[in-house]
Coordinates of C-alpha atoms in Angstrom, one line a residue:
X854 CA -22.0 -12.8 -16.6
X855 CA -24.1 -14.7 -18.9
X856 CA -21.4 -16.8 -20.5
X857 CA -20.0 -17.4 -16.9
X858 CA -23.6 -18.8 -15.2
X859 CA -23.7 -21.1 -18.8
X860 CA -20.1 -22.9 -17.9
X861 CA -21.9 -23.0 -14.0
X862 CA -25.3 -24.6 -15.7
X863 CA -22.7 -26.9 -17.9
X864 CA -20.4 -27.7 -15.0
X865 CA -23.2 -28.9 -12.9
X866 CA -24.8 -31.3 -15.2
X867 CA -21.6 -32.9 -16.4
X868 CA -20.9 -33.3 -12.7
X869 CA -24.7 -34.8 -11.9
X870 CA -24.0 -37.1 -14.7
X871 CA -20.9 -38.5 -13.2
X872 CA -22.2 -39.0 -9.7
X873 CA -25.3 -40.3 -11.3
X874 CA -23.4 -42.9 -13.4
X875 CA -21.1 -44.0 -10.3
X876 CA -24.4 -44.0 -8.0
X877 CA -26.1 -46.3 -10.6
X878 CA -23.2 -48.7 -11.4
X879 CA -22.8 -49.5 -7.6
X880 CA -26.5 -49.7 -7.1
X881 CA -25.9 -52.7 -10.5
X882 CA -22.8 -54.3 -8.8
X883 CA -23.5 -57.7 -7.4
X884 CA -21.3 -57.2 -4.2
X885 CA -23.1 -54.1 -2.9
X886 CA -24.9 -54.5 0.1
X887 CA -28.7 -54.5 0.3
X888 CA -28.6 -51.9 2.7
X889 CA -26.3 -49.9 0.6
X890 CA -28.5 -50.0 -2.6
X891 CA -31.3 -49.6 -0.7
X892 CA -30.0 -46.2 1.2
X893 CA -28.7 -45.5 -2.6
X894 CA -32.1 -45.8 -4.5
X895 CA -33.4 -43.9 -1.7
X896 CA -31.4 -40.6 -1.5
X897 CA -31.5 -40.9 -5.4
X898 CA -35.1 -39.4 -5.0
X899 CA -34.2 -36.9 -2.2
X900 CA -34.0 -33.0 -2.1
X901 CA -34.3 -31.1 -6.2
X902 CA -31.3 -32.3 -8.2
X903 CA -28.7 -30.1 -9.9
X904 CA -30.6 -31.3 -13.1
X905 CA -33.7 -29.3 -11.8
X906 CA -32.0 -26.2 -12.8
X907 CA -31.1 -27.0 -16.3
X908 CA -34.4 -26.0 -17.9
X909 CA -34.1 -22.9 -16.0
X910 CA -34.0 -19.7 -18.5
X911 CA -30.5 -17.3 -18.2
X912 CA -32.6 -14.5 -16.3
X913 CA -34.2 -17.5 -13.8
X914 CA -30.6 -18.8 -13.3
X915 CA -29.4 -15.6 -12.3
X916 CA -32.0 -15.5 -9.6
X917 CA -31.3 -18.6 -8.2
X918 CA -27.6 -17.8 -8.1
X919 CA -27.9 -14.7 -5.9
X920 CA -30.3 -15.7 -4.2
X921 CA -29.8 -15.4 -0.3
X922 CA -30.4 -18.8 -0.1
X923 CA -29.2 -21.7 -2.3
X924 CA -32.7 -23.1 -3.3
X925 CA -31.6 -26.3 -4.6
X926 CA -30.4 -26.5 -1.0
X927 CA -33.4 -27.8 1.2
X928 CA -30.6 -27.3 4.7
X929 CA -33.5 -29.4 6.7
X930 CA -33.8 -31.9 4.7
X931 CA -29.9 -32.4 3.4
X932 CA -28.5 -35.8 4.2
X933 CA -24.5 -37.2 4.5
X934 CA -24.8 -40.2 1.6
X935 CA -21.0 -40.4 0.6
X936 CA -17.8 -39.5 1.8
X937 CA -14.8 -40.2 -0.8
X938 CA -11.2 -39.5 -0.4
X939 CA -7.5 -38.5 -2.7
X940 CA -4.4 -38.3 -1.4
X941 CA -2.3 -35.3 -2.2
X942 CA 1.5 -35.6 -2.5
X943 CA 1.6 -31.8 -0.1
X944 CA 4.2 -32.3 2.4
X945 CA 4.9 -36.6 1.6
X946 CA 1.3 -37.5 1.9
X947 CA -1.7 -35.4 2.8
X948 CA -5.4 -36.6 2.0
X949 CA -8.7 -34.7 1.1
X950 CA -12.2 -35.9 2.0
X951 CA -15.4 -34.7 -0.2
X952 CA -18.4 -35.4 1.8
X953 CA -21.9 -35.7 -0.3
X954 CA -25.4 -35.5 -0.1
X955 CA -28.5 -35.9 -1.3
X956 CA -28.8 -32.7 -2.6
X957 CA -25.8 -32.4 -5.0
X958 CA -23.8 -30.3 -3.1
X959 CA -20.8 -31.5 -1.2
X960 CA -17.9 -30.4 1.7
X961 CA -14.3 -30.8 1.1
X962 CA -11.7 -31.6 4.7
X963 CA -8.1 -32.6 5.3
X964 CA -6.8 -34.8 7.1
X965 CA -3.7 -33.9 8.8
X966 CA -0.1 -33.9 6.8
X967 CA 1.3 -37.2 7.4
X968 CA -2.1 -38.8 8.5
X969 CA -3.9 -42.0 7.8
X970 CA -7.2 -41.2 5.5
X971 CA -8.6 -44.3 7.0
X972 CA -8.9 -42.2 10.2
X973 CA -11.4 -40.2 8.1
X974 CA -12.8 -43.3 6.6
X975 CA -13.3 -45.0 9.4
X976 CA -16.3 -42.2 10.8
X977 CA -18.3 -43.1 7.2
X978 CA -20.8 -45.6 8.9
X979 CA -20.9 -43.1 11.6
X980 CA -22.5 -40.2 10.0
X981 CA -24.2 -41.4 7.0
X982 CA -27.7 -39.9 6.8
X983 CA -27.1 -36.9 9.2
X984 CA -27.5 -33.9 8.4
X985 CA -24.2 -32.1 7.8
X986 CA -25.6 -28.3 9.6
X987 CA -26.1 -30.2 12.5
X988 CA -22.1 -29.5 12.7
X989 CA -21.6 -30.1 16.9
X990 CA -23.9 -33.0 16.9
X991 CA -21.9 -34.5 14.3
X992 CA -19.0 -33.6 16.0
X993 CA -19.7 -35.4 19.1
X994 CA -21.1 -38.3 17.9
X995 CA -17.1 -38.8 15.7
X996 CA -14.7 -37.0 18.5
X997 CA -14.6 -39.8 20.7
X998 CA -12.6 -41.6 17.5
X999 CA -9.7 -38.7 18.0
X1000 CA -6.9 -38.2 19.5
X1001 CA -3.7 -36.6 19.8
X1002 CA -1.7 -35.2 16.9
X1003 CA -2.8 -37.1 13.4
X1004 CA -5.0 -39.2 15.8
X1005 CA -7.2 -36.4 15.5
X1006 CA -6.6 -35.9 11.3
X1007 CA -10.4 -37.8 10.5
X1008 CA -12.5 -36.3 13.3
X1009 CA -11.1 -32.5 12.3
X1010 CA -11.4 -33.7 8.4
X1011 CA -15.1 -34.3 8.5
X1012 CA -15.6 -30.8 10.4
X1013 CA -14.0 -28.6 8.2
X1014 CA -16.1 -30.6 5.5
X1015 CA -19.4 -30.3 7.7
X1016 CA -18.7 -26.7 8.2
X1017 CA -18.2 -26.3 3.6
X1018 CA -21.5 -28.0 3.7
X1019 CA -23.4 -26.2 5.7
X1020 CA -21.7 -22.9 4.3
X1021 CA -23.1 -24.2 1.2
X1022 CA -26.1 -24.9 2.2
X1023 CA -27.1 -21.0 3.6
X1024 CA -25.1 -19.2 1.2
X1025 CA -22.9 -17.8 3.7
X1026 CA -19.3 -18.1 4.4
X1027 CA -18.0 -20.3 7.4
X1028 CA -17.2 -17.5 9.3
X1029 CA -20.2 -16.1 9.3
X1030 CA -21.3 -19.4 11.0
X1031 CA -18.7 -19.1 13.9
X1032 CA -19.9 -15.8 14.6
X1033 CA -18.5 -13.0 12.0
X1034 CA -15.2 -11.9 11.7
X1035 CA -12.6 -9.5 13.0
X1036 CA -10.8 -8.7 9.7
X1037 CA -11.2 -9.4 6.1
X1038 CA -6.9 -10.3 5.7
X1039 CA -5.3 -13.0 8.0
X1040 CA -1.6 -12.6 8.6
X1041 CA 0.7 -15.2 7.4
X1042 CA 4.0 -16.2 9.2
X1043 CA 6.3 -18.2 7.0
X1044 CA 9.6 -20.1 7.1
X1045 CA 12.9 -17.9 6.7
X1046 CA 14.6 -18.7 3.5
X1047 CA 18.4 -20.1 4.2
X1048 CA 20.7 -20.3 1.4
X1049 CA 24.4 -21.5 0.6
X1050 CA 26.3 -18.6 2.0
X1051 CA 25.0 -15.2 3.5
X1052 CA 25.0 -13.0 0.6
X1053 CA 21.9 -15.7 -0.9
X1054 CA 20.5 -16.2 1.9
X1055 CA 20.1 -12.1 2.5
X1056 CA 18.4 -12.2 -1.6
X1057 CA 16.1 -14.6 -0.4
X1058 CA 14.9 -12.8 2.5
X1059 CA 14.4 -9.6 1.0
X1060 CA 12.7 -11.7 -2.3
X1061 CA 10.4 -13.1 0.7
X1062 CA 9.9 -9.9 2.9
X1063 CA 9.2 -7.3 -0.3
X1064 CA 8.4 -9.1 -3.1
X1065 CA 6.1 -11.8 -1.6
X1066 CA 5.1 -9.6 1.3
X1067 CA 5.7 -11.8 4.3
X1068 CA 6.0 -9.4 7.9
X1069 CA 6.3 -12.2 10.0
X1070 CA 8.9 -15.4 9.8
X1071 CA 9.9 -18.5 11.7
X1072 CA 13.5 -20.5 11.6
X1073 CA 14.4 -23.2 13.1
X1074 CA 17.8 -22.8 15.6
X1075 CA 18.8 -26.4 15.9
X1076 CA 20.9 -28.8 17.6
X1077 CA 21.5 -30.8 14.4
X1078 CA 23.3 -27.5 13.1
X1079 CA 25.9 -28.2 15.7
X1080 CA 26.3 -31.4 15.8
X1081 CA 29.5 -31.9 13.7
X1082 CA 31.7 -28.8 15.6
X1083 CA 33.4 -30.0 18.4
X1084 CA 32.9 -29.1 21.7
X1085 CA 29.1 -28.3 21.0
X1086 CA 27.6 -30.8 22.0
X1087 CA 27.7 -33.2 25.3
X1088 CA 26.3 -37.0 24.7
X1089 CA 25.7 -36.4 20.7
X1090 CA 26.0 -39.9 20.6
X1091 CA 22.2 -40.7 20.9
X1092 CA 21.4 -38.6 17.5
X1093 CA 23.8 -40.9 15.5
X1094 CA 22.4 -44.4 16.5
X1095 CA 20.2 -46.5 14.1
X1096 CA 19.8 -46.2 10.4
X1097 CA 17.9 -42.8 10.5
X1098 CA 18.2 -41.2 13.9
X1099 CA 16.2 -37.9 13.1
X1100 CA 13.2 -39.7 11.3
X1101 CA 13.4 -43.5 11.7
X1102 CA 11.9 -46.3 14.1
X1103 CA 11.0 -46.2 17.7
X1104 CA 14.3 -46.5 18.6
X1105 CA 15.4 -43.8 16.9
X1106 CA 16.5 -40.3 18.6
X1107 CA 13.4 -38.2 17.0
X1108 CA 11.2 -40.7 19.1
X1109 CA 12.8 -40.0 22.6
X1110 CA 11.3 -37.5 24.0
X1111 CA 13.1 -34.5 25.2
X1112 CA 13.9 -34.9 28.8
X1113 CA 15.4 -38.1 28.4
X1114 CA 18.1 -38.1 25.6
X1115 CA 20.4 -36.8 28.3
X1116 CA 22.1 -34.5 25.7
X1117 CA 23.4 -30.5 26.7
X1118 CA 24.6 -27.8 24.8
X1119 CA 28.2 -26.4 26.3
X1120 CA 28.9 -22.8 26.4
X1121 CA 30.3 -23.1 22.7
X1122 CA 27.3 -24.5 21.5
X1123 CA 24.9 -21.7 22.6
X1124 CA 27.7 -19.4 21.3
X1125 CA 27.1 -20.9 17.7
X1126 CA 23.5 -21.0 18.1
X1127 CA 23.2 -17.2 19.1
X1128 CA 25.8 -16.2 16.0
X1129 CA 23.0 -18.5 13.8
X1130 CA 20.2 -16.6 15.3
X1131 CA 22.1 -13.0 15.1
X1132 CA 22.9 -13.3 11.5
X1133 CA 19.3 -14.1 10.5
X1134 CA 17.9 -11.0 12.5
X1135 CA 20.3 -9.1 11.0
X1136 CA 19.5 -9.8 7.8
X1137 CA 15.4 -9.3 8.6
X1138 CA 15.7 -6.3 10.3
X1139 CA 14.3 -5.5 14.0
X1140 CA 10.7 -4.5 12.5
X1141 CA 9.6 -8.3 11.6
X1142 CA 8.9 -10.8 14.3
X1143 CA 11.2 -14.0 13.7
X1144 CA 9.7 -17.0 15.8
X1145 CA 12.0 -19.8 16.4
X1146 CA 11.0 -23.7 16.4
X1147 CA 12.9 -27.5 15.9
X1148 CA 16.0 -27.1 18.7
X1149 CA 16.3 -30.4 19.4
X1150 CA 15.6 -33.2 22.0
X1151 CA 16.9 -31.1 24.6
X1152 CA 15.6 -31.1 28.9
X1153 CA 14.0 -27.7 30.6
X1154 CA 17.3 -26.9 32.0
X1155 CA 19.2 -26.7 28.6
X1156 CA 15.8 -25.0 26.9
X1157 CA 16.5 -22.7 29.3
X1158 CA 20.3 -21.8 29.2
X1159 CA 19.2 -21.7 25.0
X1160 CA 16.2 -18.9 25.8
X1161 CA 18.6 -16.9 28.0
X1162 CA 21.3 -17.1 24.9
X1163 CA 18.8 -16.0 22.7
X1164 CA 16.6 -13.1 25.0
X1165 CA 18.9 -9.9 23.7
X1166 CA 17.2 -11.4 19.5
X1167 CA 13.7 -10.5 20.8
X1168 CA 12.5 -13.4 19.4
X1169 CA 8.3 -13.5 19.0
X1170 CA 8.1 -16.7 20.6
X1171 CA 10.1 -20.2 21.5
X1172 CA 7.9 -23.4 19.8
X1173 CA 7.3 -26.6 21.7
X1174 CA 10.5 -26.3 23.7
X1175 CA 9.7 -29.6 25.6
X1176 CA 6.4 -32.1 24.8
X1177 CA 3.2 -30.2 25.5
X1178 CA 2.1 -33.1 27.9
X1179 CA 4.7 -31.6 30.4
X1180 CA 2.6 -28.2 31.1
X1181 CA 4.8 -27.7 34.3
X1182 CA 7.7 -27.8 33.1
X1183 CA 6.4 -25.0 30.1
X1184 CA 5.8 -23.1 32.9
X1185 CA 9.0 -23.0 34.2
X1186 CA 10.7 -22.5 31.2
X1187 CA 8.2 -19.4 30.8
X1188 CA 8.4 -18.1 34.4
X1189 CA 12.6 -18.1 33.6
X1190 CA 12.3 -16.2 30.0
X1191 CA 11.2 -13.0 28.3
X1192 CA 10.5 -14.5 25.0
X1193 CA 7.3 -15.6 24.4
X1194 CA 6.8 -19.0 24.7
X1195 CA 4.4 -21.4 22.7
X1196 CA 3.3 -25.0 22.2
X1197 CA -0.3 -26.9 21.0
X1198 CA 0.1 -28.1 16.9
X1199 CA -0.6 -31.9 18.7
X1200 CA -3.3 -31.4 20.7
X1201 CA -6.8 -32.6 20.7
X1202 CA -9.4 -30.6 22.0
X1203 CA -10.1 -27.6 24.4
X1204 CA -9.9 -29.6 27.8
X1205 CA -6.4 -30.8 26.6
X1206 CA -5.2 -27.3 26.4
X1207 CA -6.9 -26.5 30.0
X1208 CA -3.6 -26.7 32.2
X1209 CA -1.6 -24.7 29.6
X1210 CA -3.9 -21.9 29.8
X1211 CA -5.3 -21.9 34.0
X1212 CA -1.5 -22.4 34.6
X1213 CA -0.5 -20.2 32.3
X1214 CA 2.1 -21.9 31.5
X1215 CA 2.7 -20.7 27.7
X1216 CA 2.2 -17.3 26.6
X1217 CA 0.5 -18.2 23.5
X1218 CA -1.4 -21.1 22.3
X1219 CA -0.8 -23.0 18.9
X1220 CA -3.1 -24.8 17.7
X1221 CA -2.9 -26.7 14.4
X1222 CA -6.7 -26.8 13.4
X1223 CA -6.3 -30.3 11.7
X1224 CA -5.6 -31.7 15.2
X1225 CA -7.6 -29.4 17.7
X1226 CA -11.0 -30.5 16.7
X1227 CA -11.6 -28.2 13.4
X1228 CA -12.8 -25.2 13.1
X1229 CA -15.4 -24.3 16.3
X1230 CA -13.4 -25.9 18.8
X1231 CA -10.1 -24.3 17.5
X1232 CA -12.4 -21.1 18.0
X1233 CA -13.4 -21.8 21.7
X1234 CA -9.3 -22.6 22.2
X1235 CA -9.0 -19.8 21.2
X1236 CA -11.4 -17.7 22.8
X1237 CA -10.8 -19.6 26.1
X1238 CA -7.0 -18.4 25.7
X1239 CA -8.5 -15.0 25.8
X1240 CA -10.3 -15.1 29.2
X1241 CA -6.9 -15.5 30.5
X1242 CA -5.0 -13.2 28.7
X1243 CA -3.5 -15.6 26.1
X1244 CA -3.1 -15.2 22.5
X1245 CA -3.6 -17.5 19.9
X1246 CA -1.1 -18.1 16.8
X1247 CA -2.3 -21.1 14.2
X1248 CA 0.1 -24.1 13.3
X1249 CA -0.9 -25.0 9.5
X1250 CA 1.0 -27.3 7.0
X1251 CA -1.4 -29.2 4.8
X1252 CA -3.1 -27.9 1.2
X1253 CA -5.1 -25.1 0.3
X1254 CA -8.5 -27.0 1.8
X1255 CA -6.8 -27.3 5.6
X1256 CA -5.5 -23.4 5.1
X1257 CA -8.7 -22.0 4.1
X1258 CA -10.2 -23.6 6.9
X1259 CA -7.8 -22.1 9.0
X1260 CA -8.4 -18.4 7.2
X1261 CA -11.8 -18.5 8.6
X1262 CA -11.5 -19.6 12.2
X1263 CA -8.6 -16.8 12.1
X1264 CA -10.8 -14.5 10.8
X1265 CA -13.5 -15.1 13.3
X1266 CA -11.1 -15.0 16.8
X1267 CA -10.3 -11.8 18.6
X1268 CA -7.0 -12.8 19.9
X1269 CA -5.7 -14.2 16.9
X1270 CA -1.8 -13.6 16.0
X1271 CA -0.4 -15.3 13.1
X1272 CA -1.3 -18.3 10.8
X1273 CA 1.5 -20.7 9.2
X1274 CA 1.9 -21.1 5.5
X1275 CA 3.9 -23.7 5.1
X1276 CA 4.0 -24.5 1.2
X1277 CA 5.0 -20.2 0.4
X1278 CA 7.7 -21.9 -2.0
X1279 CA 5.9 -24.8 -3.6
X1280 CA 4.9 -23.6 -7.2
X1281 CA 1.6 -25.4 -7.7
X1282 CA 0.4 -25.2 -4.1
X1283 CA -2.5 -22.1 -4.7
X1284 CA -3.5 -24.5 -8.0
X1285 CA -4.7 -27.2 -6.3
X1286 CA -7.9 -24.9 -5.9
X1287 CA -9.6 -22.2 -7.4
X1288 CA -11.7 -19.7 -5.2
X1289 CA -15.1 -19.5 -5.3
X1290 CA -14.8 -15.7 -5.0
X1291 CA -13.0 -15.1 -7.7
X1292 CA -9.9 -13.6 -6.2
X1293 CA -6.7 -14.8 -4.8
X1294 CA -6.0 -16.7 -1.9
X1295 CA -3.3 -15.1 -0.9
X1296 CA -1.1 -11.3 -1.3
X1297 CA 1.4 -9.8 0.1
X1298 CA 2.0 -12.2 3.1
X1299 CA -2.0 -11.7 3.8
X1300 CA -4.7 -14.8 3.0
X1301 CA -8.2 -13.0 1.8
X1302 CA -11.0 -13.5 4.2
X1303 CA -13.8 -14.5 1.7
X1304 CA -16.6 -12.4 2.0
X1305 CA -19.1 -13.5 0.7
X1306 CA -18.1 -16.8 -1.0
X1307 CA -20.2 -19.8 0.6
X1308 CA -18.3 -22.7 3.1
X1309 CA -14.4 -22.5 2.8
X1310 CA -14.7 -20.7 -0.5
X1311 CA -13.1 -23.0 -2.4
X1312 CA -13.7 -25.8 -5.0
X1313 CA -10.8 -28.4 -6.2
X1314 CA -9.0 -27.6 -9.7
X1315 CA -9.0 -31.5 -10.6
X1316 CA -6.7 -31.7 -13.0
X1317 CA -3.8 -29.9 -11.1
X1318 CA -4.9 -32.4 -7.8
X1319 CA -4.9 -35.4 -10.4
X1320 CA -1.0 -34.2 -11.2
X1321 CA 0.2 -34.2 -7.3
X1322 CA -1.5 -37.4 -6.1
X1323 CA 1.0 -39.6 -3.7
X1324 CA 2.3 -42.5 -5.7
X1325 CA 1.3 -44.7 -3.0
X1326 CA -2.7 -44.2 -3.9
X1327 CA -3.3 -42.3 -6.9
X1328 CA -7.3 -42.9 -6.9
X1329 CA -9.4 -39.8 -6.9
X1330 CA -12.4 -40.0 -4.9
X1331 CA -13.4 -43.4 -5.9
X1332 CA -16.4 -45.5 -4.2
X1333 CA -15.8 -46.1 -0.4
X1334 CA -18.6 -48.6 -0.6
X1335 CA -16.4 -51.0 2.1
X1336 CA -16.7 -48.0 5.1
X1337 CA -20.3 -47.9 4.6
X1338 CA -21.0 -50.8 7.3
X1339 CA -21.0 -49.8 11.2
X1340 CA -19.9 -52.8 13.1
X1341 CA -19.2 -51.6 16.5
X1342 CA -21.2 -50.2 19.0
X1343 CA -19.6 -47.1 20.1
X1344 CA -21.1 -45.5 23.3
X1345 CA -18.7 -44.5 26.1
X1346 CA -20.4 -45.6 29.4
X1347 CA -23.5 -47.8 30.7

């Protein structure tokens, strides 16, 4: 113990002497603004530095460690002065936030895989000098500047920060702040492993179901898969045109939405589809739930026929069969199935899943908590689900930061079913961060509910982020000094 609260006295001053050295060479630089080195100078002299606790003796340090409280934590007096930004190389391109204050401590957020940090950059002028456990005033102030899918990836970033902070701040674990929790484990769904013929592909399911633990799986049953047997398809045409018709410009197939492509699967198709499906639950076994997700740009009536083709698999649920913007056509397609069916990863807010849930037009929400709002309103989606007799599964593919997050909203709602873990197979994933807790993140297809570890329970193993930046913006949390600035004035009505 002693030799471990020594690094922690050591750890913090280096860190104070690096955020005292940047502080103090952009209060010297000559293109600072006034205001800026003014605000800087100011904050300089708020709250007790992490420096205070230096002279402490081993038996005083101790105290102030478990304390209830974090004492060098004043939470009514703690002020937003910095909000920084890497970008991670998880999944192509996904950014962290660190949001500071004037009391050393600091909140880490994602924004959404595939998301523009600026989105998060962009709220900076916006909430400097608030106080980060004033989380839902915050929040409304910023979630006007969201919006659907990564629209959404700043507002949700500086929440799951806010909600670190303030963790920090009272020595308690987010959840704890939502409420309390339902269970100390969270259960993880992940993809099913394919391979080059069955036999591999069977070794890499069992390596996946009892070796890595994982009770609960998702594949994808696509169109694509079909595309090149004859006879599958009718109109394939559309998915061949322009350079890159699954990924590329607006004019490419993956950007027309699903009811107009004007493309059906024939009797063979749903035939090879169902053999695809069979063979996978096969090789699981009838004990795991296997969702299913990614069929294709396909209308209601041929998301239909597929369901039907697929009801005998009892699959756990059908993803975003059509965009979630149509919520009568969902409940079509739901009124005409047994399988479960699901949508939600792109949308923004509680009153955007409203007509989903009074309609009942899915039988399970999915929310992906780095577009819903963050953590609290993920929690009232959830909750609001309930009333109705709806329960909630979690859409997650980002870094450790956005999954921990996740773990403690999970934790904290009743009618939870299954979070997504979307980087199970990428080696240096869990190294991106060590826990705060001491144990591991995940085991056994279960993430750990931190107990008692304050915020998300995390903090960011630098060196291992430092090796998996994108190659597009390789800085590490470097001044931001040009967001500082509101220039807009941002109220919604007269």
């Amino acid at each position: 113990m002693k030799s471990y609260l020594k690094q922690v006295i050591e750890d913090n001053k280096r860190r104070e002497q690096e955020y005292a050295t940047e502080r103090q060479a952009e209060i010297d630089n000559p293109k600072t603004l006034d205001n800026r080195r003014d605000f800087l100078k100011k904050t300089a002299l708020g709250g007790i530095s992490l420096s205070a606790l230096m002279g402490l003796s081993l038996s005083d340090t101790l105290a102030e460690t478990t304390s209830n409280i974090n004492r060098h934590s004043n939470p009514s007096d703690l002020k937003i002065t910095d909000m920084r930004y890497c970008v991670t190389s998880v999944l192509g391109r996904t950014a962290i936030i660190r949001i500071d204050t004037n009391q050393g401590i600091y909140g880490l957020g994602e924004v959404r895989d595939g998301a523009d940090p600026r989105y998060a950059l962009m709220l900076k002028s916006r909430i400097l000098g608030e106080n980060p456990c004033n989380v839902e005033r915050v929040f409304k102030i910023i979630k006007q500047f969201g919006g659907q899918g990564r629209q959404a990836g700043g507002v949700c970033a500086v929440e799951m920060a806010l909600w670190d902070l303030c963790g920090k701040a009272y020595n308690v674990p987010a959840w704890q702040l939502l409420g309390g929790r339902y269970r100390d484990k969270v259960r993880l769904y992940a993809d099913t492993p394919e391979g080059n013929n069955p036999k591999e592909q069977q070794e890499r399911i069992k390596y996946r179901t009892e070796v890595q633990g994982y009770t609960w799986l998702k594949m994808d049953v696509s169109i694509r898969d079909i595309i090149n047997i004859p006879g599958c398809l009718v109109n394939p045409e559309i998915m061949k045109q322009g350079s890159n018709a699954y990924q590329g410009g607006y004019m490419s197939y993956s950007n027309t939405k699903h009811p107009f492509t004007g493309i059906q699967i024939t009797e063979k198709g749903l035939e090879e589809l169902a053999k695809r499906v069979e063979a996978v639950r096969n090789m699981v076994g009838w004990e795991i739930p296997i969702s299913t997700d990614h069929y294709g740009h396909i209308d209601m009536n041929n998301c239909i026929r597929l369901g039907k083709a697929l009801e005998k698999y009892r699959l756990a649920w059908l993803e975003d069969m059509v965009p979630w913007q149509y919520w009568q056509q969902h409940k079509t397609i739901t009124e005409a199935l047994e399988t479960p069916t699901l949508t939600g990863e792109d949308i923004y807010l509680l009153e955007n899943f409203k007509d989903l849930i009074h309609n009942h037009a899915v039988d399970i929400v999915h929310p992906d908590l780095a577009s819903s709002g963050g953590l609290l309103e993920t929690k009232r989606i959830g909750d609001y689900a309930e009333e109705f007799g709806i329960a909630m599964a979690m859409h997650q593919a980002g870094t450790p930061v956005s999954f921990m997050a996740n773990v403690h909203c999970a934790a904290a709602t009743q009618n939870f079913l299954s979070l997504e873990h979307h980087s199970v197979d990428l080696p240096w994933w869990e190294d991106l961060v060590k826990t705060t807790w001491g144990g591991k993140m995940i085991e056994k297809g279960y993430a750990n509910v931190p107990l008692t570890a304050p915020g998300l329970g995390i903090e960011l193993n630098d060196e291992v982020v430092k090796q998996h930046l994108n190659k597009s913006d390789t800085s590490y949390f470097a001044p931001t000094t040009e967001w500082d600035e509101k220039r807009s004035w941002d109220r919604t009505w007269s």
